[in-house]
Amino acid sequence: MVQNYHRDAAGHLRWRTAEKEGGAGLPPSSRVIVSPYDTSARYARHGHIISWKGFAAHLTDSCAPDGLNVITYVATTAATTHDSQVLPGIHTRLARRGLLPAEHLVDAGYTSLPHLEQAAREHQVTVSGPLKTNPTHQHRRGEGFARDDFHIDFDRQQVTCPQGQVSAGWHGPYPTSSPTAAPLIVARFTKSQCRPCPARAQCTSTADSARTVGFPSRELRDLQLRVRAEQQTPEWKARYAVRSGAEGTGNEFAHGHGMRCCRYRGQGKAHVQHILTAIAVNIERLSGLPPAEETPTTRRPTAFQHYLDQRAIPWPKS
């Protein structure tokens, strides 16, 4: 395809590579054409295993314990669109139809801190999902002083380190490059404060640098601490276990109705396919209901559940 070639300074046609030779690197993933059959399809990768070319479908499924569970909304986006960026639009459209849940159970890809706050403020919806942990290397290794070991005084715009030193600078908030991260306030300590510190090796990773601490605004910081603490409780884990049913819905779409194969070209037509598939799934669920006078039978345990029961390994029964 033409997009994969460029002309060098001498006017010769060259193949584009990832290395930027004279400004001729590959286009951003949001614009690069990955299929000659559909120029609007994009390439996406989740981790090191899951990758695809095409679009992304986002399913919203009801999960009432004593009612009928149906698909209430389907969103189709470019494959390069981050999951967290889709959540505000989903809530807006569910609100228009009167289908907003009191609590929305999502996976870790949707739990952007700003969008958790936005959902609660604009729609009174509690978004529950694994919130990302502290990203500092001290926290990941479980040694040294992590960000939560510093005392943050928002009124005085000061941060006090575990050794009693007070920050010399307070700047921001600065926008971040990640679509899932909130703007960060940055507090800085000077080299004259950090170099003579006896606990320096527990704090900074570079011998000649001073410590900087980044954190969100007061409102988002309080929300972050509260959500992280709540997620460690057995009550939250039991409540969140219900979301496992959404994995079954995704599997039903992919393997039962071939959603991973686009039958049309263009995101708009792919969205129509997703909508029709959701209607088919809902019809199957409705047609499989027993008559009103009959008591619905309990689903038989899977082989994996039998395996856990035989070895007395507890598993959340959702």
PDB file of C-alpha atoms in Angstrom:
ATOM      1  CA  MET A   1       0.000   0.000   0.000  1.00  0.00           C
ATOM      2  CA  VAL A   2       1.124   3.576  -0.670  1.00  0.00           C
ATOM      3  CA  GLN A   3       1.176   4.405   3.042  1.00  0.00           C
ATOM      4  CA  ASN A   4       4.027   1.941   3.592  1.00  0.00           C
ATOM      5  CA  TYR A   5       6.394   3.755   1.226  1.00  0.00           C
ATOM      6  CA  HIS A   6       8.089   7.139   1.179  1.00  0.00           C
ATOM      7  CA  ARG A   7      10.557   9.008  -0.999  1.00  0.00           C
ATOM      8  CA  ASP A   8      13.970   9.752   0.460  1.00  0.00           C
ATOM      9  CA  ALA A   9      16.005  12.936  -0.090  1.00  0.00           C
ATOM     10  CA  ALA A  10      17.204  11.625  -3.457  1.00  0.00           C
ATOM     11  CA  GLY A  11      13.660  10.933  -4.608  1.00  0.00           C
ATOM     12  CA  HIS A  12      13.974   7.144  -4.398  1.00  0.00           C
ATOM     13  CA  LEU A  13      11.013   5.082  -3.232  1.00  0.00           C
ATOM     14  CA  ARG A  14      11.741   3.431   0.131  1.00  0.00           C
ATOM     15  CA  TRP A  15       9.892   1.045   2.431  1.00  0.00           C
ATOM     16  CA  ARG A  16       8.874   2.619   5.737  1.00  0.00           C
ATOM     17  CA  THR A  17      10.319   1.040   8.897  1.00  0.00           C
ATOM     18  CA  ALA A  18       9.795   1.639  12.598  1.00  0.00           C
ATOM     19  CA  GLU A  19      13.056   3.589  12.775  1.00  0.00           C
ATOM     20  CA  LYS A  20      12.601   7.236  11.845  1.00  0.00           C
ATOM     21  CA  GLU A  21      15.122   7.804   9.088  1.00  0.00           C
ATOM     22  CA  GLY A  22      14.720  11.391   8.003  1.00  0.00           C
ATOM     23  CA  GLY A  23      11.260  11.599   9.555  1.00  0.00           C
ATOM     24  CA  ALA A  24       9.900   8.624   7.594  1.00  0.00           C
ATOM     25  CA  GLY A  25       8.860   6.371  10.443  1.00  0.00           C
ATOM     26  CA  LEU A  26       5.606   4.452  10.546  1.00  0.00           C
ATOM     27  CA  PRO A  27       2.376   6.442  11.022  1.00  0.00           C
ATOM     28  CA  PRO A  28       0.657   6.418  14.444  1.00  0.00           C
ATOM     29  CA  SER A  29      -1.352   3.275  15.115  1.00  0.00           C
ATOM     30  CA  SER A  30      -4.572   5.334  14.996  1.00  0.00           C
ATOM     31  CA  ARG A  31      -3.900   6.158  11.311  1.00  0.00           C
ATOM     32  CA  VAL A  32      -1.913   3.246   9.937  1.00  0.00           C
ATOM     33  CA  ILE A  33      -3.826   1.100   7.406  1.00  0.00           C
ATOM     34  CA  VAL A  34      -3.572  -2.588   8.316  1.00  0.00           C
ATOM     35  CA  SER A  35      -5.950  -4.181   5.798  1.00  0.00           C
ATOM     36  CA  PRO A  36      -6.379  -3.585   2.063  1.00  0.00           C
ATOM     37  CA  TYR A  37      -9.987  -4.760   2.386  1.00  0.00           C
ATOM     38  CA  ASP A  38     -11.060  -2.179   4.995  1.00  0.00           C
ATOM     39  CA  THR A  39      -9.029   1.017   5.287  1.00  0.00           C
ATOM     40  CA  SER A  40     -10.840   2.006   8.517  1.00  0.00           C
ATOM     41  CA  ALA A  41      -9.681  -1.140  10.373  1.00  0.00           C
ATOM     42  CA  ARG A  42      -6.871  -0.675  12.876  1.00  0.00           C
ATOM     43  CA  TYR A  43      -4.405  -2.905  14.697  1.00  0.00           C
ATOM     44  CA  ALA A  44      -4.551  -3.339  18.470  1.00  0.00           C
ATOM     45  CA  ARG A  45      -2.641  -5.354  21.032  1.00  0.00           C
ATOM     46  CA  HIS A  46      -3.491  -6.190  24.649  1.00  0.00           C
ATOM     47  CA  GLY A  47      -0.381  -7.357  26.448  1.00  0.00           C
ATOM     48  CA  HIS A  48       1.861  -9.796  24.595  1.00  0.00           C
ATOM     49  CA  ILE A  49      -0.782 -12.348  23.611  1.00  0.00           C
ATOM     50  CA  ILE A  50      -4.054 -10.822  22.392  1.00  0.00           C
ATOM     51  CA  SER A  51      -3.937  -8.849  19.149  1.00  0.00           C
ATOM     52  CA  TRP A  52      -6.317  -8.242  16.281  1.00  0.00           C
ATOM     53  CA  LYS A  53      -7.083  -6.098  13.244  1.00  0.00           C
ATOM     54  CA  GLY A  54     -10.460  -4.443  13.003  1.00  0.00           C
ATOM     55  CA  PHE A  55     -12.651  -2.807  15.646  1.00  0.00           C
ATOM     56  CA  ALA A  56     -13.485  -3.203  19.328  1.00  0.00           C
ATOM     57  CA  ALA A  57     -16.917  -4.058  20.746  1.00  0.00           C
ATOM     58  CA  HIS A  58     -17.910  -3.056  24.289  1.00  0.00           C
ATOM     59  CA  LEU A  59     -20.846  -4.944  25.800  1.00  0.00           C
ATOM     60  CA  THR A  60     -23.007  -3.883  28.744  1.00  0.00           C
ATOM     61  CA  ASP A  61     -24.851  -6.776  30.350  1.00  0.00           C
ATOM     62  CA  SER A  62     -27.312  -6.728  33.244  1.00  0.00           C
ATOM     63  CA  CYS A  63     -26.466  -9.022  36.178  1.00  0.00           C
ATOM     64  CA  ALA A  64     -29.424  -8.978  38.550  1.00  0.00           C
ATOM     65  CA  PRO A  65     -29.361 -12.106  40.762  1.00  0.00           C
ATOM     66  CA  ASP A  66     -33.150 -12.584  40.650  1.00  0.00           C
ATOM     67  CA  GLY A  67     -34.013 -11.263  37.199  1.00  0.00           C
ATOM     68  CA  LEU A  68     -33.412 -11.748  33.515  1.00  0.00           C
ATOM     69  CA  ASN A  69     -29.923 -10.787  32.343  1.00  0.00           C
ATOM     70  CA  VAL A  70     -29.864  -9.172  28.921  1.00  0.00           C
ATOM     71  CA  ILE A  71     -27.468  -7.030  26.897  1.00  0.00           C
ATOM     72  CA  THR A  72     -28.485  -3.399  27.376  1.00  0.00           C
ATOM     73  CA  TYR A  73     -25.934  -1.579  25.221  1.00  0.00           C
ATOM     74  CA  VAL A  74     -23.260  -2.238  22.585  1.00  0.00           C
ATOM     75  CA  ALA A  75     -20.544   0.254  21.610  1.00  0.00           C
ATOM     76  CA  THR A  76     -18.217  -0.154  18.631  1.00  0.00           C
ATOM     77  CA  THR A  77     -14.965   1.802  18.513  1.00  0.00           C
ATOM     78  CA  ALA A  78     -11.686   1.811  16.661  1.00  0.00           C
ATOM     79  CA  ALA A  79      -9.362  -0.906  17.897  1.00  0.00           C
ATOM     80  CA  THR A  80      -6.898   1.750  19.073  1.00  0.00           C
ATOM     81  CA  THR A  81      -9.432   3.474  21.375  1.00  0.00           C
ATOM     82  CA  HIS A  82      -8.633   2.847  25.033  1.00  0.00           C
ATOM     83  CA  ASP A  83     -11.416   1.160  27.026  1.00  0.00           C
ATOM     84  CA  SER A  84     -11.540   3.912  29.658  1.00  0.00           C
ATOM     85  CA  GLN A  85     -12.359   6.516  26.998  1.00  0.00           C
ATOM     86  CA  VAL A  86     -15.539   4.641  26.076  1.00  0.00           C
ATOM     87  CA  LEU A  87     -17.098   4.586  29.557  1.00  0.00           C
ATOM     88  CA  PRO A  88     -18.459   8.198  29.694  1.00  0.00           C
ATOM     89  CA  GLY A  89     -20.280   7.737  26.393  1.00  0.00           C
ATOM     90  CA  ILE A  90     -21.770   4.435  27.561  1.00  0.00           C
ATOM     91  CA  HIS A  91     -23.154   6.084  30.703  1.00  0.00           C
ATOM     92  CA  THR A  92     -24.599   9.004  28.714  1.00  0.00           C
ATOM     93  CA  ARG A  93     -26.461   6.707  26.321  1.00  0.00           C
ATOM     94  CA  LEU A  94     -27.691   4.397  29.095  1.00  0.00           C
ATOM     95  CA  ALA A  95     -29.016   7.478  30.938  1.00  0.00           C
ATOM     96  CA  ARG A  96     -31.006   8.545  27.865  1.00  0.00           C
ATOM     97  CA  ARG A  97     -32.711   5.144  27.805  1.00  0.00           C
ATOM     98  CA  GLY A  98     -33.273   4.960  31.565  1.00  0.00           C
ATOM     99  CA  LEU A  99     -30.995   1.918  31.859  1.00  0.00           C
ATOM    100  CA  LEU A 100     -28.237   3.279  34.111  1.00  0.00           C
ATOM    101  CA  PRO A 101     -27.201   0.806  36.820  1.00  0.00           C
ATOM    102  CA  ALA A 102     -26.546   1.884  40.395  1.00  0.00           C
ATOM    103  CA  GLU A 103     -23.235   0.031  40.222  1.00  0.00           C
ATOM    104  CA  HIS A 104     -21.305  -0.682  37.029  1.00  0.00           C
ATOM    105  CA  LEU A 105     -18.893  -3.620  37.270  1.00  0.00           C
ATOM    106  CA  VAL A 106     -16.033  -3.255  34.783  1.00  0.00           C
ATOM    107  CA  ASP A 107     -12.621  -4.793  34.202  1.00  0.00           C
ATOM    108  CA  ALA A 108      -9.336  -3.029  34.878  1.00  0.00           C
ATOM    109  CA  GLY A 109      -9.199  -1.426  31.431  1.00  0.00           C
ATOM    110  CA  TYR A 110     -12.160   0.835  32.236  1.00  0.00           C
ATOM    111  CA  THR A 111     -11.171   2.003  35.717  1.00  0.00           C
ATOM    112  CA  SER A 112      -9.740   5.416  34.940  1.00  0.00           C
ATOM    113  CA  LEU A 113      -9.689   7.514  38.116  1.00  0.00           C
ATOM    114  CA  PRO A 114     -11.133  10.660  36.443  1.00  0.00           C
ATOM    115  CA  HIS A 115     -13.955   8.640  34.875  1.00  0.00           C
ATOM    116  CA  LEU A 116     -14.819   7.003  38.213  1.00  0.00           C
ATOM    117  CA  GLU A 117     -15.287  10.484  39.649  1.00  0.00           C
ATOM    118  CA  GLN A 118     -17.194  11.677  36.568  1.00  0.00           C
ATOM    119  CA  ALA A 119     -19.622   8.729  36.683  1.00  0.00           C
ATOM    120  CA  ALA A 120     -20.417   9.370  40.349  1.00  0.00           C
ATOM    121  CA  ARG A 121     -20.787  13.145  39.868  1.00  0.00           C
ATOM    122  CA  GLU A 122     -22.809  13.213  36.636  1.00  0.00           C
ATOM    123  CA  HIS A 123     -24.804   9.962  36.788  1.00  0.00           C
ATOM    124  CA  GLN A 124     -24.617   8.801  40.443  1.00  0.00           C
ATOM    125  CA  VAL A 125     -23.146   5.520  39.192  1.00  0.00           C
ATOM    126  CA  THR A 126     -20.571   3.638  41.238  1.00  0.00           C
ATOM    127  CA  VAL A 127     -17.965   2.172  38.898  1.00  0.00           C
ATOM    128  CA  SER A 128     -16.384  -0.912  40.456  1.00  0.00           C
ATOM    129  CA  GLY A 129     -13.263  -2.433  38.963  1.00  0.00           C
ATOM    130  CA  PRO A 130      -9.629  -3.111  39.876  1.00  0.00           C
ATOM    131  CA  LEU A 131      -7.966   0.298  40.211  1.00  0.00           C
ATOM    132  CA  LYS A 132      -4.318   0.419  39.220  1.00  0.00           C
ATOM    133  CA  THR A 133      -1.886   0.217  42.117  1.00  0.00           C
ATOM    134  CA  ASN A 134       0.865   2.666  43.014  1.00  0.00           C
ATOM    135  CA  PRO A 135       3.226   2.743  39.986  1.00  0.00           C
ATOM    136  CA  THR A 136       6.439   3.635  41.865  1.00  0.00           C
ATOM    137  CA  HIS A 137       9.178   0.984  41.796  1.00  0.00           C
ATOM    138  CA  GLN A 138       9.383   1.095  45.608  1.00  0.00           C
ATOM    139  CA  HIS A 139       5.761   0.018  45.862  1.00  0.00           C
ATOM    140  CA  ARG A 140       6.126  -2.705  43.215  1.00  0.00           C
ATOM    141  CA  ARG A 141       9.134  -4.193  44.983  1.00  0.00           C
ATOM    142  CA  GLY A 142       7.628  -3.804  48.452  1.00  0.00           C
ATOM    143  CA  GLU A 143      10.700  -2.066  49.792  1.00  0.00           C
ATOM    144  CA  GLY A 144      11.682   1.538  50.424  1.00  0.00           C
ATOM    145  CA  PHE A 145       9.472   4.623  50.583  1.00  0.00           C
ATOM    146  CA  ALA A 146       6.567   4.604  48.134  1.00  0.00           C
ATOM    147  CA  ARG A 147       4.325   7.565  47.345  1.00  0.00           C
ATOM    148  CA  ASP A 148       1.821   6.659  50.056  1.00  0.00           C
ATOM    149  CA  ASP A 149       4.572   7.015  52.689  1.00  0.00           C
ATOM    150  CA  PHE A 150       4.718  10.768  52.028  1.00  0.00           C
ATOM    151  CA  HIS A 151       2.318  13.110  53.854  1.00  0.00           C
ATOM    152  CA  ILE A 152       0.537  15.468  51.454  1.00  0.00           C
ATOM    153  CA  ASP A 153      -0.726  18.811  52.796  1.00  0.00           C
ATOM    154  CA  PHE A 154      -2.970  20.280  50.108  1.00  0.00           C
ATOM    155  CA  ASP A 155      -3.751  23.423  52.104  1.00  0.00           C
ATOM    156  CA  ARG A 156      -0.094  24.432  52.485  1.00  0.00           C
ATOM    157  CA  GLN A 157       0.916  22.838  49.173  1.00  0.00           C
ATOM    158  CA  GLN A 158       3.666  20.860  50.852  1.00  0.00           C
ATOM    159  CA  VAL A 159       4.749  17.233  50.982  1.00  0.00           C
ATOM    160  CA  THR A 160       6.646  15.812  53.953  1.00  0.00           C
ATOM    161  CA  CYS A 161       8.875  12.773  53.417  1.00  0.00           C
ATOM    162  CA  PRO A 162       9.196   9.914  55.950  1.00  0.00           C
ATOM    163  CA  GLN A 163      12.432  11.510  57.225  1.00  0.00           C
ATOM    164  CA  GLY A 164      10.725  14.823  57.990  1.00  0.00           C
ATOM    165  CA  GLN A 165      11.975  16.862  55.015  1.00  0.00           C
ATOM    166  CA  VAL A 166       9.468  19.316  53.511  1.00  0.00           C
ATOM    167  CA  SER A 167       9.237  19.679  49.730  1.00  0.00           C
ATOM    168  CA  ALA A 168      10.763  22.786  48.179  1.00  0.00           C
ATOM    169  CA  GLY A 169       8.410  22.994  45.188  1.00  0.00           C
ATOM    170  CA  TRP A 170       4.779  22.328  44.266  1.00  0.00           C
ATOM    171  CA  HIS A 171       3.833  22.469  40.576  1.00  0.00           C
ATOM    172  CA  GLY A 172       0.943  21.504  38.353  1.00  0.00           C
ATOM    173  CA  PRO A 173      -1.359  19.793  37.846  1.00  0.00           C
ATOM    174  CA  TYR A 174       0.292  18.584  34.636  1.00  0.00           C
ATOM    175  CA  PRO A 175      -1.537  16.485  32.007  1.00  0.00           C
ATOM    176  CA  THR A 176      -0.182  12.979  31.482  1.00  0.00           C
ATOM    177  CA  SER A 177       0.358  11.049  28.266  1.00  0.00           C
ATOM    178  CA  SER A 178      -1.791   8.133  29.467  1.00  0.00           C
ATOM    179  CA  PRO A 179      -5.524   8.313  28.679  1.00  0.00           C
ATOM    180  CA  THR A 180      -6.275   6.509  31.949  1.00  0.00           C
ATOM    181  CA  ALA A 181      -4.330   8.777  34.294  1.00  0.00           C
ATOM    182  CA  ALA A 182      -5.453  11.986  35.988  1.00  0.00           C
ATOM    183  CA  PRO A 183      -3.393  15.194  35.760  1.00  0.00           C
ATOM    184  CA  LEU A 184      -0.639  15.082  38.364  1.00  0.00           C
ATOM    185  CA  ILE A 185       0.634  17.595  40.869  1.00  0.00           C
ATOM    186  CA  VAL A 186       4.404  17.268  41.286  1.00  0.00           C
ATOM    187  CA  ALA A 187       6.219  18.055  44.535  1.00  0.00           C
ATOM    188  CA  ARG A 188      10.003  18.296  44.346  1.00  0.00           C
ATOM    189  CA  PHE A 189      12.741  17.911  46.895  1.00  0.00           C
ATOM    190  CA  THR A 190      16.165  19.468  46.382  1.00  0.00           C
ATOM    191  CA  LYS A 191      19.460  17.623  46.076  1.00  0.00           C
ATOM    192  CA  SER A 192      20.681  19.331  49.246  1.00  0.00           C
ATOM    193  CA  GLN A 193      17.791  17.665  51.073  1.00  0.00           C
ATOM    194  CA  CYS A 194      18.202  14.200  49.533  1.00  0.00           C
ATOM    195  CA  ARG A 195      21.984  13.716  49.267  1.00  0.00           C
ATOM    196  CA  PRO A 196      22.796  13.701  53.009  1.00  0.00           C
ATOM    197  CA  CYS A 197      19.660  11.674  53.874  1.00  0.00           C
ATOM    198  CA  PRO A 198      20.558   8.404  55.705  1.00  0.00           C
ATOM    199  CA  ALA A 199      17.563   6.647  54.088  1.00  0.00           C
ATOM    200  CA  ARG A 200      18.434   7.785  50.564  1.00  0.00           C
ATOM    201  CA  ALA A 201      18.835   4.233  49.207  1.00  0.00           C
ATOM    202  CA  GLN A 202      15.249   3.447  50.249  1.00  0.00           C
ATOM    203  CA  CYS A 203      13.845   6.485  48.468  1.00  0.00           C
ATOM    204  CA  THR A 204      15.506   7.356  45.148  1.00  0.00           C
ATOM    205  CA  SER A 205      16.816   4.956  42.533  1.00  0.00           C
ATOM    206  CA  THR A 206      19.516   7.270  41.131  1.00  0.00           C
ATOM    207  CA  ALA A 207      22.506   8.245  43.226  1.00  0.00           C
ATOM    208  CA  ASP A 208      22.674  11.851  42.000  1.00  0.00           C
ATOM    209  CA  SER A 209      18.975  12.734  41.865  1.00  0.00           C
ATOM    210  CA  ALA A 210      16.442  14.229  44.246  1.00  0.00           C
ATOM    211  CA  ARG A 211      12.999  12.772  44.911  1.00  0.00           C
ATOM    212  CA  THR A 212       9.892  13.966  43.109  1.00  0.00           C
ATOM    213  CA  VAL A 213       6.403  12.847  44.146  1.00  0.00           C
ATOM    214  CA  GLY A 214       3.448  12.947  41.740  1.00  0.00           C
ATOM    215  CA  PHE A 215      -0.183  12.674  42.850  1.00  0.00           C
ATOM    216  CA  PRO A 216      -3.659  13.735  41.626  1.00  0.00           C
ATOM    217  CA  SER A 217      -5.808  16.544  43.023  1.00  0.00           C
ATOM    218  CA  ARG A 218      -7.274  16.374  46.530  1.00  0.00           C
ATOM    219  CA  GLU A 219     -10.683  15.072  45.371  1.00  0.00           C
ATOM    220  CA  LEU A 220      -9.210  12.370  43.139  1.00  0.00           C
ATOM    221  CA  ARG A 221      -6.575  11.472  45.739  1.00  0.00           C
ATOM    222  CA  ASP A 222      -9.251  10.900  48.406  1.00  0.00           C
ATOM    223  CA  LEU A 223     -11.267   8.811  45.947  1.00  0.00           C
ATOM    224  CA  GLN A 224      -8.184   6.804  45.006  1.00  0.00           C
ATOM    225  CA  LEU A 225      -7.346   5.943  48.615  1.00  0.00           C
ATOM    226  CA  ARG A 226     -10.944   5.055  49.438  1.00  0.00           C
ATOM    227  CA  VAL A 227     -11.403   2.790  46.396  1.00  0.00           C
ATOM    228  CA  ARG A 228      -8.092   0.996  46.930  1.00  0.00           C
ATOM    229  CA  ALA A 229      -8.935   0.333  50.571  1.00  0.00           C
ATOM    230  CA  GLU A 230     -12.434  -0.894  49.685  1.00  0.00           C
ATOM    231  CA  GLN A 231     -11.089  -3.313  47.085  1.00  0.00           C
ATOM    232  CA  GLN A 232      -9.174  -5.196  49.762  1.00  0.00           C
ATOM    233  CA  THR A 233     -12.353  -6.120  51.676  1.00  0.00           C
ATOM    234  CA  PRO A 234     -14.090  -9.513  51.259  1.00  0.00           C
ATOM    235  CA  GLU A 235     -17.413  -7.733  50.674  1.00  0.00           C
ATOM    236  CA  TRP A 236     -16.098  -5.902  47.620  1.00  0.00           C
ATOM    237  CA  LYS A 237     -14.482  -9.038  46.209  1.00  0.00           C
ATOM    238  CA  ALA A 238     -17.698 -11.010  46.591  1.00  0.00           C
ATOM    239  CA  ARG A 239     -19.686  -8.240  44.920  1.00  0.00           C
ATOM    240  CA  TYR A 240     -17.213  -7.908  42.069  1.00  0.00           C
ATOM    241  CA  ALA A 241     -17.214 -11.674  41.425  1.00  0.00           C
ATOM    242  CA  VAL A 242     -20.571 -11.212  39.710  1.00  0.00           C
ATOM    243  CA  ARG A 243     -18.735  -9.556  36.803  1.00  0.00           C
ATOM    244  CA  SER A 244     -17.412 -12.968  35.748  1.00  0.00           C
ATOM    245  CA  GLY A 245     -20.699 -13.428  33.903  1.00  0.00           C
ATOM    246  CA  ALA A 246     -19.631 -10.747  31.427  1.00  0.00           C
ATOM    247  CA  GLU A 247     -16.811 -13.021  30.268  1.00  0.00           C
ATOM    248  CA  GLY A 248     -19.409 -15.618  29.351  1.00  0.00           C
ATOM    249  CA  THR A 249     -21.308 -13.024  27.313  1.00  0.00           C
ATOM    250  CA  GLY A 250     -18.156 -12.088  25.411  1.00  0.00           C
ATOM    251  CA  ASN A 251     -17.436 -15.755  24.750  1.00  0.00           C
ATOM    252  CA  GLU A 252     -20.998 -16.249  23.509  1.00  0.00           C
ATOM    253  CA  PHE A 253     -20.553 -13.364  21.076  1.00  0.00           C
ATOM    254  CA  ALA A 254     -17.172 -14.518  19.807  1.00  0.00           C
ATOM    255  CA  HIS A 255     -17.633 -18.275  19.565  1.00  0.00           C
ATOM    256  CA  GLY A 256     -21.401 -18.649  19.303  1.00  0.00           C
ATOM    257  CA  HIS A 257     -22.083 -15.871  16.806  1.00  0.00           C
ATOM    258  CA  GLY A 258     -18.759 -15.214  15.101  1.00  0.00           C
ATOM    259  CA  MET A 259     -18.379 -11.608  16.208  1.00  0.00           C
ATOM    260  CA  ARG A 260     -14.617 -11.731  15.552  1.00  0.00           C
ATOM    261  CA  CYS A 261     -15.316 -11.951  11.818  1.00  0.00           C
ATOM    262  CA  CYS A 262     -16.566  -8.671  10.310  1.00  0.00           C
ATOM    263  CA  ARG A 263     -19.061  -9.344   7.544  1.00  0.00           C
ATOM    264  CA  TYR A 264     -19.110  -5.717   6.404  1.00  0.00           C
ATOM    265  CA  ARG A 265     -16.632  -2.944   5.714  1.00  0.00           C
ATOM    266  CA  GLY A 266     -16.401   0.158   7.848  1.00  0.00           C
ATOM    267  CA  GLN A 267     -16.968   0.827  11.531  1.00  0.00           C
ATOM    268  CA  GLY A 268     -20.578   1.901  11.021  1.00  0.00           C
ATOM    269  CA  LYS A 269     -21.604  -1.371   9.389  1.00  0.00           C
ATOM    270  CA  ALA A 270     -19.565  -3.381  11.887  1.00  0.00           C
ATOM    271  CA  HIS A 271     -21.573  -1.676  14.635  1.00  0.00           C
ATOM    272  CA  VAL A 272     -24.804  -2.804  12.940  1.00  0.00           C
ATOM    273  CA  GLN A 273     -23.473  -6.367  12.998  1.00  0.00           C
ATOM    274  CA  HIS A 274     -22.729  -6.044  16.723  1.00  0.00           C
ATOM    275  CA  ILE A 275     -26.218  -4.692  17.407  1.00  0.00           C
ATOM    276  CA  LEU A 276     -27.904  -7.505  15.481  1.00  0.00           C
ATOM    277  CA  THR A 277     -25.753 -10.049  17.294  1.00  0.00           C
ATOM    278  CA  ALA A 278     -26.790  -8.586  20.656  1.00  0.00           C
ATOM    279  CA  ILE A 279     -30.451  -8.828  19.629  1.00  0.00           C
ATOM    280  CA  ALA A 280     -29.932 -12.479  18.670  1.00  0.00           C
ATOM    281  CA  VAL A 281     -28.312 -13.222  22.043  1.00  0.00           C
ATOM    282  CA  ASN A 282     -31.173 -11.545  23.913  1.00  0.00           C
ATOM    283  CA  ILE A 283     -33.761 -13.502  21.894  1.00  0.00           C
ATOM    284  CA  GLU A 284     -31.972 -16.750  22.737  1.00  0.00           C
ATOM    285  CA  ARG A 285     -31.980 -15.849  26.429  1.00  0.00           C
ATOM    286  CA  LEU A 286     -35.646 -14.867  26.398  1.00  0.00           C
ATOM    287  CA  SER A 287     -36.695 -17.992  24.495  1.00  0.00           C
ATOM    288  CA  GLY A 288     -34.808 -20.173  26.945  1.00  0.00           C
ATOM    289  CA  LEU A 289     -36.765 -18.978  29.960  1.00  0.00           C
ATOM    290  CA  PRO A 290     -39.036 -21.550  31.651  1.00  0.00           C
ATOM    291  CA  PRO A 291     -42.794 -20.839  31.976  1.00  0.00           C
ATOM    292  CA  ALA A 292     -43.720 -18.480  34.802  1.00  0.00           C
ATOM    293  CA  GLU A 293     -45.134 -21.270  36.982  1.00  0.00           C
ATOM    294  CA  GLU A 294     -41.975 -23.362  36.757  1.00  0.00           C
ATOM    295  CA  THR A 295     -38.979 -22.884  39.016  1.00  0.00           C
ATOM    296  CA  PRO A 296     -35.801 -22.265  36.986  1.00  0.00           C
ATOM    297  CA  THR A 297     -33.228 -24.989  37.399  1.00  0.00           C
ATOM    298  CA  THR A 298     -29.785 -24.219  38.687  1.00  0.00           C
ATOM    299  CA  ARG A 299     -26.994 -24.378  36.126  1.00  0.00           C
ATOM    300  CA  ARG A 300     -24.847 -27.481  36.513  1.00  0.00           C
ATOM    301  CA  PRO A 301     -21.339 -26.862  37.901  1.00  0.00           C
ATOM    302  CA  THR A 302     -18.534 -26.942  35.344  1.00  0.00           C
ATOM    303  CA  ALA A 303     -15.668 -29.469  35.394  1.00  0.00           C
ATOM    304  CA  PHE A 304     -13.382 -26.795  36.811  1.00  0.00           C
ATOM    305  CA  GLN A 305     -15.833 -26.090  39.644  1.00  0.00           C
ATOM    306  CA  HIS A 306     -15.968 -29.831  40.399  1.00  0.00           C
ATOM    307  CA  TYR A 307     -12.160 -29.822  40.504  1.00  0.00           C
ATOM    308  CA  LEU A 308     -12.143 -26.983  43.061  1.00  0.00           C
ATOM    309  CA  ASP A 309     -14.856 -28.611  45.196  1.00  0.00           C
ATOM    310  CA  GLN A 310     -13.049 -31.959  45.299  1.00  0.00           C
ATOM    311  CA  ARG A 311      -9.943 -30.262  46.673  1.00  0.00           C
ATOM    312  CA  ALA A 312     -11.868 -27.964  49.039  1.00  0.00           C
ATOM    313  CA  ILE A 313     -10.613 -24.881  47.201  1.00  0.00           C
ATOM    314  CA  PRO A 314     -13.031 -21.950  47.713  1.00  0.00           C
ATOM    315  CA  TRP A 315     -14.358 -20.156  44.634  1.00  0.00           C
ATOM    316  CA  PRO A 316     -16.812 -17.218  44.373  1.00  0.00           C
ATOM    317  CA  LYS A 317     -20.251 -18.520  43.450  1.00  0.00           C
ATOM    318  CA  SER A 318     -21.810 -15.757  41.317  1.00  0.00           C
TER     319      SER A 318
END
